[in-house]
mmCIF file of C-alpha atoms in Angstrom:
data_model
loop_
_atom_site.group_PDB
_atom_site.id
_atom_site.type_symbol
_atom_site.label_atom_id
_atom_site.label_comp_id
_atom_site.label_asym_id
_atom_site.label_seq_id
_atom_site.Cartn_x
_atom_site.Cartn_y
_atom_site.Cartn_z
ATOM 1 C CA MET A 887 -82.545 -33.247 49.743
ATOM 2 C CA VAL A 888 -82.745 -30.684 46.926
ATOM 3 C CA SER A 889 -86.350 -29.847 46.094
ATOM 4 C CA PHE A 890 -87.768 -30.817 42.704
ATOM 5 C CA ALA A 891 -88.528 -27.158 42.005
ATOM 6 C CA ARG A 892 -84.927 -26.140 42.590
ATOM 7 C CA ALA A 893 -83.555 -28.956 40.446
ATOM 8 C CA ALA A 894 -85.942 -28.047 37.661
ATOM 9 C CA LEU A 895 -84.843 -24.436 37.772
ATOM 10 C CA VAL A 896 -81.185 -25.381 37.451
ATOM 11 C CA LEU A 897 -81.960 -27.765 34.586
ATOM 12 C CA ALA A 898 -84.056 -25.198 32.742
ATOM 13 C CA PHE A 899 -81.344 -22.548 33.044
ATOM 14 C CA SER A 900 -78.617 -24.894 31.809
ATOM 15 C CA VAL A 901 -80.364 -26.303 28.746
ATOM 16 C CA ALA A 902 -82.260 -23.281 27.398
ATOM 17 C CA PRO A 903 -81.682 -23.529 23.614
ATOM 18 C CA SER A 904 -83.456 -20.414 22.392
ATOM 19 C CA VAL A 905 -83.244 -16.925 23.807
ATOM 20 C CA ALA A 906 -83.962 -13.325 22.919
ATOM 21 C CA PHE A 907 -82.356 -10.259 24.436
ATOM 22 C CA ASN A 908 -83.710 -6.831 25.245
ATOM 23 C CA GLY A 909 -81.776 -3.593 25.000
ATOM 24 C CA VAL A 910 -79.980 -3.848 28.333
ATOM 25 C CA GLY A 911 -78.746 -7.394 27.961
ATOM 26 C CA ARG A 912 -81.447 -9.132 29.981
ATOM 27 C CA GLN A 913 -82.552 -12.502 28.682
ATOM 28 C CA THR A 914 -86.082 -13.610 27.893
ATOM 29 C CA PHE A 915 -86.671 -17.353 27.575
ATOM 30 C CA SER A 916 -88.514 -18.785 24.605
ATOM 31 C CA ARG A 917 -92.139 -19.485 25.425
ATOM 32 C CA ALA A 918 -91.557 -23.180 26.014
ATOM 33 C CA ILE A 919 -88.643 -22.625 28.397
ATOM 34 C CA SER A 920 -90.488 -19.832 30.216
ATOM 35 C CA SER A 921 -93.471 -22.085 30.756
ATOM 36 C CA THR A 922 -91.258 -24.774 32.242
ATOM 37 C CA VAL A 923 -89.486 -22.387 34.570
ATOM 38 C CA LEU A 924 -92.710 -20.703 35.639
ATOM 39 C CA ALA A 925 -94.345 -24.024 36.440
ATOM 40 C CA MET A 926 -91.354 -25.328 38.377
ATOM 41 C CA SER A 927 -90.863 -22.159 40.440
ATOM 42 C CA GLU A 928 -94.188 -22.023 42.225
ATOM 43 C CA ASP A 929 -93.126 -24.280 45.085
ATOM 44 C CA ARG A 930 -90.363 -22.217 46.655
ATOM 45 C CA PHE A 931 -88.333 -20.101 44.255
ATOM 46 C CA THR A 932 -89.145 -17.035 42.223
ATOM 47 C CA ILE A 933 -88.013 -16.944 38.580
ATOM 48 C CA ALA A 934 -85.072 -15.234 36.933
ATOM 49 C CA ASP A 935 -86.848 -13.907 33.832
ATOM 50 C CA GLN A 936 -88.178 -10.627 35.225
ATOM 51 C CA PRO A 937 -90.489 -9.637 32.334
ATOM 52 C CA ALA A 938 -92.033 -13.127 32.426
ATOM 53 C CA ARG A 939 -92.272 -12.966 36.228
ATOM 54 C CA PHE A 940 -94.192 -9.680 36.102
ATOM 55 C CA ALA A 941 -96.388 -10.846 33.208
ATOM 56 C CA LYS A 942 -97.320 -13.971 35.146
ATOM 57 C CA ALA A 943 -98.210 -11.910 38.215
ATOM 58 C CA LYS A 944 -100.534 -9.738 36.131
ATOM 59 C CA GLU A 945 -102.120 -12.734 34.430
ATOM 60 C CA GLU A 946 -102.826 -14.361 37.789
ATOM 61 C CA GLY A 947 -103.863 -11.144 39.538
ATOM 62 C CA ASN A 948 -101.203 -11.813 42.176
ATOM 63 C CA LYS A 949 -101.997 -9.345 44.958
ATOM 64 C CA ARG A 950 -98.690 -9.966 46.708
ATOM 65 C CA VAL A 951 -96.988 -8.458 43.650
ATOM 66 C CA LEU A 952 -99.631 -6.028 42.430
ATOM 67 C CA ASP A 953 -101.286 -4.775 45.630
ATOM 68 C CA ILE A 954 -99.043 -5.079 48.668
ATOM 69 C CA ASP A 955 -101.434 -2.911 50.707
ATOM 70 C CA SER A 956 -104.003 -5.724 50.578
ATOM 71 C CA MET A 957 -101.837 -7.906 52.855
ATOM 72 C CA TYR A 958 -99.266 -5.632 54.457
ATOM 73 C CA ASP A 959 -99.681 -5.040 58.199
ATOM 74 C CA PRO A 960 -97.143 -2.494 59.492
ATOM 75 C CA SER A 961 -98.543 -2.412 63.035
ATOM 76 C CA TYR A 962 -95.520 -4.356 64.318
ATOM 77 C CA LEU A 963 -93.373 -1.268 63.669
ATOM 78 C CA ALA A 964 -95.027 0.845 66.366
ATOM 79 C CA GLY A 965 -92.493 1.755 69.032
ATOM 80 C CA LYS A 966 -89.677 -0.237 67.417
ATOM 81 C CA ARG A 967 -86.219 1.275 67.143
ATOM 82 C CA VAL A 968 -85.315 0.937 63.464
ATOM 83 C CA ALA A 969 -81.805 1.806 62.275
ATOM 84 C CA ILE A 970 -81.364 2.370 58.538
ATOM 85 C CA THR A 971 -78.110 3.016 56.708
ATOM 86 C CA GLY A 972 -78.354 5.307 53.709
ATOM 87 C CA ALA A 973 -81.641 6.718 54.999
ATOM 88 C CA ASN A 974 -81.160 10.111 53.364
ATOM 89 C CA ARG A 975 -82.272 9.241 49.826
ATOM 90 C CA GLY A 976 -83.619 6.614 47.440
ATOM 91 C CA ILE A 977 -85.047 3.398 48.828
ATOM 92 C CA GLY A 978 -83.403 4.175 52.179
ATOM 93 C CA LEU A 979 -85.420 7.377 52.502
ATOM 94 C CA ALA A 980 -88.570 5.509 51.459
ATOM 95 C CA LEU A 981 -87.912 2.922 54.187
ATOM 96 C CA ALA A 982 -87.336 5.688 56.717
ATOM 97 C CA THR A 983 -90.561 7.434 55.701
ATOM 98 C CA GLU A 984 -92.569 4.212 55.909
ATOM 99 C CA CYS A 985 -91.377 3.178 59.356
ATOM 100 C CA VAL A 986 -91.897 6.663 60.847
ATOM 101 C CA ALA A 987 -95.416 6.746 59.398
ATOM 102 C CA HIS A 988 -96.249 3.702 61.513
ATOM 103 C CA GLY A 989 -94.791 4.822 64.794
ATOM 104 C CA ALA A 990 -91.256 3.469 64.610
ATOM 105 C CA LYS A 991 -88.369 5.342 66.159
ATOM 106 C CA LEU A 992 -85.954 6.031 63.324
ATOM 107 C CA ILE A 993 -82.196 5.968 63.736
ATOM 108 C CA GLY A 994 -80.622 7.219 60.519
ATOM 109 C CA ILE A 995 -77.025 6.220 59.791
ATOM 110 C CA CYS A 996 -75.660 8.182 56.836
ATOM 111 C CA ARG A 997 -72.717 10.010 55.334
ATOM 112 C CA SER A 998 -74.848 13.158 55.284
ATOM 113 C CA SER A 999 -78.426 14.163 55.959
ATOM 114 C CA SER A 1000 -81.057 15.595 53.600
ATOM 115 C CA ASP A 1001 -84.007 17.944 53.976
ATOM 116 C CA GLU A 1002 -86.351 14.996 53.408
ATOM 117 C CA LEU A 1003 -84.712 12.956 56.150
ATOM 118 C CA GLU A 1004 -84.664 15.878 58.584
ATOM 119 C CA ALA A 1005 -88.393 16.407 57.950
ATOM 120 C CA LEU A 1006 -89.060 12.932 59.363
ATOM 121 C CA LYS A 1007 -87.663 14.074 62.735
ATOM 122 C CA PRO A 1008 -85.571 10.950 63.389
ATOM 123 C CA GLU A 1009 -85.150 9.815 66.963
ATOM 124 C CA GLU A 1010 -81.400 9.807 66.357
ATOM 125 C CA LEU A 1011 -79.092 10.679 63.463
ATOM 126 C CA VAL A 1012 -75.559 9.362 63.147
ATOM 127 C CA LEU A 1013 -73.880 11.355 60.391
ATOM 128 C CA GLY A 1014 -70.452 11.377 58.808
ATOM 129 C CA VAL A 1015 -70.449 7.599 58.446
ATOM 130 C CA ASP A 1016 -68.411 6.200 55.578
ATOM 131 C CA VAL A 1017 -69.117 2.457 55.582
ATOM 132 C CA THR A 1018 -65.689 1.778 54.036
ATOM 133 C CA ASP A 1019 -63.926 3.320 57.034
ATOM 134 C CA ASP A 1020 -63.168 0.803 59.795
ATOM 135 C CA GLU A 1021 -62.644 3.395 62.504
ATOM 136 C CA LEU A 1022 -65.745 5.426 61.687
ATOM 137 C CA CYS A 1023 -67.908 2.314 61.637
ATOM 138 C CA GLU A 1024 -66.501 1.051 64.929
ATOM 139 C CA GLY A 1025 -67.660 4.302 66.501
ATOM 140 C CA ILE A 1026 -71.286 4.075 65.364
ATOM 141 C CA ALA A 1027 -72.547 2.220 68.437
ATOM 142 C CA ALA A 1028 -71.104 4.803 70.815
ATOM 143 C CA LYS A 1029 -73.051 7.547 69.028
ATOM 144 C CA ILE A 1030 -76.400 5.791 69.494
ATOM 145 C CA THR A 1031 -77.655 6.712 72.932
ATOM 146 C CA GLY A 1032 -81.295 5.653 72.987
ATOM 147 C CA GLY A 1033 -80.816 1.953 73.647
ATOM 148 C CA PRO A 1034 -80.810 -1.321 71.685
ATOM 149 C CA ILE A 1035 -81.910 -1.579 68.060
ATOM 150 C CA ASP A 1036 -84.911 -3.748 67.230
ATOM 151 C CA ILE A 1037 -84.421 -3.722 63.455
ATOM 152 C CA LEU A 1038 -81.234 -2.892 61.558
ATOM 153 C CA ILE A 1039 -81.629 -2.361 57.821
ATOM 154 C CA ASN A 1040 -78.302 -2.351 56.001
ATOM 155 C CA ASN A 1041 -79.351 -0.448 52.924
ATOM 156 C CA ALA A 1042 -76.396 1.748 51.944
ATOM 157 C CA GLY A 1043 -74.947 0.711 48.612
ATOM 158 C CA TYR A 1044 -73.139 1.878 45.508
ATOM 159 C CA PHE A 1045 -73.679 1.206 41.811
ATOM 160 C CA TYR A 1046 -71.087 2.120 39.181
ATOM 161 C CA GLU A 1047 -73.213 3.141 36.214
ATOM 162 C CA PRO A 1048 -70.974 2.573 33.157
ATOM 163 C CA VAL A 1049 -71.361 -0.921 31.735
ATOM 164 C CA GLU A 1050 -68.271 -3.033 32.391
ATOM 165 C CA LYS A 1051 -67.032 -5.385 29.703
ATOM 166 C CA ILE A 1052 -63.711 -7.179 29.341
ATOM 167 C CA ASP A 1053 -62.309 -4.181 27.436
ATOM 168 C CA SER A 1054 -63.700 -1.550 29.836
ATOM 169 C CA LEU A 1055 -63.038 -2.944 33.308
ATOM 170 C CA ASN A 1056 -62.600 -0.574 36.224
ATOM 171 C CA PHE A 1057 -60.920 -2.531 38.997
ATOM 172 C CA LYS A 1058 -60.856 0.420 41.367
ATOM 173 C CA GLU A 1059 -64.629 0.796 41.060
ATOM 174 C CA GLU A 1060 -65.134 -2.955 41.438
ATOM 175 C CA LEU A 1061 -63.255 -2.953 44.742
ATOM 176 C CA LYS A 1062 -65.207 0.123 45.845
ATOM 177 C CA MET A 1063 -68.510 -1.655 45.206
ATOM 178 C CA ILE A 1064 -67.386 -4.746 47.095
ATOM 179 C CA ASP A 1065 -66.142 -2.611 49.985
ATOM 180 C CA ILE A 1066 -69.384 -0.614 50.257
ATOM 181 C CA CYS A 1067 -71.936 -3.319 49.472
ATOM 182 C CA ALA A 1068 -70.391 -6.341 51.228
ATOM 183 C CA LEU A 1069 -67.923 -5.146 53.867
ATOM 184 C CA GLY A 1070 -69.923 -2.006 54.686
ATOM 185 C CA PRO A 1071 -72.958 -3.777 56.164
ATOM 186 C CA LEU A 1072 -70.659 -6.166 58.025
ATOM 187 C CA ARG A 1073 -68.813 -3.234 59.598
ATOM 188 C CA VAL A 1074 -72.076 -1.610 60.683
ATOM 189 C CA SER A 1075 -73.579 -4.849 62.007
ATOM 190 C CA ALA A 1076 -70.392 -5.661 63.911
ATOM 191 C CA SER A 1077 -70.337 -2.215 65.504
ATOM 192 C CA LEU A 1078 -73.904 -2.498 66.753
ATOM 193 C CA PHE A 1079 -73.550 -6.097 67.927
ATOM 194 C CA ASN A 1080 -70.208 -5.601 69.649
ATOM 195 C CA GLY A 1081 -71.529 -2.379 71.152
ATOM 196 C CA GLY A 1082 -74.394 -4.250 72.804
ATOM 197 C CA LEU A 1083 -77.116 -2.729 70.622
ATOM 198 C CA LEU A 1084 -78.221 -5.927 68.851
ATOM 199 C CA LYS A 1085 -79.676 -8.289 71.411
ATOM 200 C CA GLU A 1086 -81.860 -11.401 71.414
ATOM 201 C CA GLY A 1087 -84.961 -10.808 69.323
ATOM 202 C CA ALA A 1088 -83.326 -8.222 67.048
ATOM 203 C CA LYS A 1089 -83.588 -8.459 63.264
ATOM 204 C CA VAL A 1090 -80.965 -7.555 60.684
ATOM 205 C CA ALA A 1091 -82.141 -7.060 57.099
ATOM 206 C CA MET A 1092 -79.443 -7.035 54.436
ATOM 207 C CA ILE A 1093 -80.663 -5.178 51.361
ATOM 208 C CA THR A 1094 -78.781 -6.791 48.499
ATOM 209 C CA SER A 1095 -79.990 -7.677 45.000
ATOM 210 C CA GLN A 1096 -81.100 -10.481 42.737
ATOM 211 C CA GLY A 1097 -77.961 -9.441 40.847
ATOM 212 C CA GLY A 1098 -76.023 -11.412 43.463
ATOM 213 C CA SER A 1099 -77.523 -14.737 42.399
ATOM 214 C CA VAL A 1100 -74.774 -16.683 40.624
ATOM 215 C CA SER A 1101 -77.189 -19.195 39.089
ATOM 216 C CA TRP A 1102 -79.255 -16.409 37.522
ATOM 217 C CA ARG A 1103 -76.397 -14.855 35.554
ATOM 218 C CA THR A 1104 -76.994 -17.135 32.556
ATOM 219 C CA THR A 1105 -80.488 -15.662 32.341
ATOM 220 C CA GLN A 1106 -80.042 -12.050 33.384
ATOM 221 C CA ASN A 1107 -76.489 -11.554 32.050
ATOM 222 C CA PRO A 1108 -76.160 -14.014 29.170
ATOM 223 C CA GLU A 1109 -73.455 -11.831 27.627
ATOM 224 C CA GLY A 1110 -71.609 -11.257 30.908
ATOM 225 C CA GLY A 1111 -70.500 -7.797 31.997
ATOM 226 C CA ASP A 1112 -71.143 -5.525 34.995
ATOM 227 C CA TYR A 1113 -68.540 -7.453 36.964
ATOM 228 C CA GLY A 1114 -68.219 -5.194 39.980
ATOM 229 C CA HIS A 1115 -71.945 -4.873 40.622
ATOM 230 C CA HIS A 1116 -72.665 -8.591 40.540
ATOM 231 C CA MET A 1117 -69.534 -9.616 42.429
ATOM 232 C CA SER A 1118 -70.333 -7.090 45.163
ATOM 233 C CA LYS A 1119 -73.870 -8.404 45.588
ATOM 234 C CA SER A 1120 -72.747 -12.034 45.652
ATOM 235 C CA ALA A 1121 -70.193 -11.128 48.301
ATOM 236 C CA ALA A 1122 -72.911 -9.322 50.261
ATOM 237 C CA ASN A 1123 -75.120 -12.406 50.096
ATOM 238 C CA MET A 1124 -72.312 -14.619 51.382
ATOM 239 C CA MET A 1125 -71.635 -12.168 54.202
ATOM 240 C CA GLY A 1126 -75.311 -12.130 55.149
ATOM 241 C CA MET A 1127 -75.527 -15.906 55.186
ATOM 242 C CA LEU A 1128 -72.407 -16.272 57.332
ATOM 243 C CA LEU A 1129 -73.644 -13.635 59.760
ATOM 244 C CA SER A 1130 -77.018 -15.375 60.000
ATOM 245 C CA GLN A 1131 -75.266 -18.564 61.057
ATOM 246 C CA GLU A 1132 -73.114 -16.849 63.647
ATOM 247 C CA LEU A 1133 -75.842 -14.745 65.241
ATOM 248 C CA LYS A 1134 -78.619 -17.345 65.297
ATOM 249 C CA ALA A 1135 -77.248 -18.711 68.577
ATOM 250 C CA LYS A 1136 -77.735 -15.225 70.015
ATOM 251 C CA GLY A 1137 -81.394 -15.166 68.983
ATOM 252 C CA ILE A 1138 -80.786 -12.576 66.257
ATOM 253 C CA ILE A 1139 -82.345 -13.113 62.820
ATOM 254 C CA VAL A 1140 -80.419 -12.080 59.715
ATOM 255 C CA GLY A 1141 -82.272 -12.083 56.397
ATOM 256 C CA ILE A 1142 -81.050 -11.257 52.888
ATOM 257 C CA LEU A 1143 -83.537 -9.245 50.826
ATOM 258 C CA HIS A 1144 -83.805 -8.216 47.191
ATOM 259 C CA PRO A 1145 -86.000 -5.089 47.498
ATOM 260 C CA GLY A 1146 -87.429 -5.486 44.019
ATOM 261 C CA PHE A 1147 -87.199 -3.225 40.995
ATOM 262 C CA ASN A 1148 -87.805 0.290 42.336
ATOM 263 C CA LYS A 1149 -87.980 3.582 40.483
ATOM 264 C CA THR A 1150 -85.038 5.457 41.966
ATOM 265 C CA ASP A 1151 -82.119 7.529 40.709
ATOM 266 C CA MET A 1152 -79.992 4.374 40.862
ATOM 267 C CA THR A 1153 -82.243 2.521 38.369
ATOM 268 C CA ALA A 1154 -83.036 5.519 36.166
ATOM 269 C CA LYS A 1155 -80.745 4.230 33.414
ATOM 270 C CA TYR A 1156 -83.229 1.352 33.026
ATOM 271 C CA LYS A 1157 -86.350 3.522 32.956
ATOM 272 C CA GLU A 1158 -87.271 2.409 29.434
ATOM 273 C CA ILE A 1159 -88.051 -1.031 30.884
ATOM 274 C CA TRP A 1160 -89.556 0.056 34.210
ATOM 275 C CA GLU A 1161 -93.121 -0.728 33.130
ATOM 276 C CA ILE A 1162 -92.264 -3.956 31.296
ATOM 277 C CA GLU A 1163 -90.431 -5.376 34.276
ATOM 278 C CA GLY A 1164 -92.800 -4.164 36.984
ATOM 279 C CA ALA A 1165 -90.756 -1.412 38.604
ATOM 280 C CA VAL A 1166 -92.640 0.369 41.395
ATOM 281 C CA ASP A 1167 -92.344 3.648 43.257
ATOM 282 C CA ALA A 1168 -89.905 3.455 46.131
ATOM 283 C CA SER A 1169 -92.784 3.939 48.583
ATOM 284 C CA VAL A 1170 -94.324 0.667 47.374
ATOM 285 C CA GLY A 1171 -90.937 -1.026 47.461
ATOM 286 C CA ALA A 1172 -90.533 0.055 51.090
ATOM 287 C CA LYS A 1173 -93.829 -1.606 52.034
ATOM 288 C CA ARG A 1174 -92.734 -4.814 50.335
ATOM 289 C CA VAL A 1175 -89.485 -4.777 52.312
ATOM 290 C CA PHE A 1176 -91.193 -4.181 55.648
ATOM 291 C CA HIS A 1177 -93.756 -6.878 54.832
ATOM 292 C CA GLU A 1178 -90.867 -9.346 54.582
ATOM 293 C CA ILE A 1179 -89.044 -7.971 57.635
ATOM 294 C CA GLY A 1180 -92.205 -8.580 59.643
ATOM 295 C CA LYS A 1181 -91.799 -12.311 59.001
ATOM 296 C CA LEU A 1182 -88.033 -12.403 58.467
ATOM 297 C CA GLN A 1183 -86.516 -15.873 58.285
ATOM 298 C CA ASN A 1184 -82.912 -16.534 59.157
ATOM 299 C CA GLY A 1185 -80.464 -17.004 56.301
ATOM 300 C CA LEU A 1186 -82.955 -16.896 53.426
ATOM 301 C CA PHE A 1187 -82.497 -14.836 50.243
ATOM 302 C CA ILE A 1188 -85.952 -13.413 49.523
ATOM 303 C CA ASN A 1189 -87.399 -11.472 46.610
ATOM 304 C CA CYS A 1190 -89.539 -8.739 48.180
ATOM 305 C CA GLU A 1191 -91.578 -8.459 44.984
ATOM 306 C CA ASP A 1192 -93.303 -11.800 45.503
ATOM 307 C CA GLY A 1193 -91.978 -13.161 48.808
ATOM 308 C CA LEU A 1194 -90.319 -16.192 47.199
ATOM 309 C CA GLU A 1195 -86.728 -17.321 47.549
ATOM 310 C CA ILE A 1196 -83.987 -16.470 45.070
ATOM 311 C CA PRO A 1197 -81.472 -19.260 44.407
ATOM 312 C CA TRP A 1198 -77.906 -18.479 45.393
#
């Protein structure tokens, strides 16, 4: 039975009569609609209107959003073997730094290394990995020699920066995003599972995006556009859900995570709205992600900003 909160969210999104838009095409509900959505979302789902979501968190003094350190316990990471794709920069590097700081054994899986990653002294580094290459990905497991993986974080991604509209579509880039963001993590996960490195009790965290929520496009993309990015994230979400259903019988948990709005090179084109929409340093974003991985639930699409579900 569909929850009342979920039904209310769908209704509010479909009947919103009055909207305003900021400079990057994100939608802000009128006060009346925002109030309805905010009230209906508290049960299970987070809300699509990011400025309103962050404003509500500040008004309520929500420590989950504003002070993750007050509830985050990283002690579970000690001694765990944590494999991270794209660990050489951005949020991937922040995740690598955070897990090493708490005693995890880092396995970095990347196209290339970086001075920052090398400084962490990873337990193992698998380099030269292009997640669009079937053969290279199949060989990942054989290059990991230290034993099974406790936590796999599929973080590697790609974001084509120019805005896509109907008169400026780049189909080659769209396919590239889908290949990297959706097929890439499936290739890596398959290599580790088929290679005997993901066993009962393992966790697989798929780092995707709220941009993959189809039902949120009327709010966050009311004028459409950015086809490749959103299609790639929706495809990644579907992949993660299907994998969660297949691997649950093996005792392996697969969760789908939106890491939140983090201040990285990838989001720099939105820096004029970082503060309005609650963007945080990648180090804070990494703590939010590991907080959710610590209690990962199979097949759920979770917003790491507040720990609530995102509707598909």
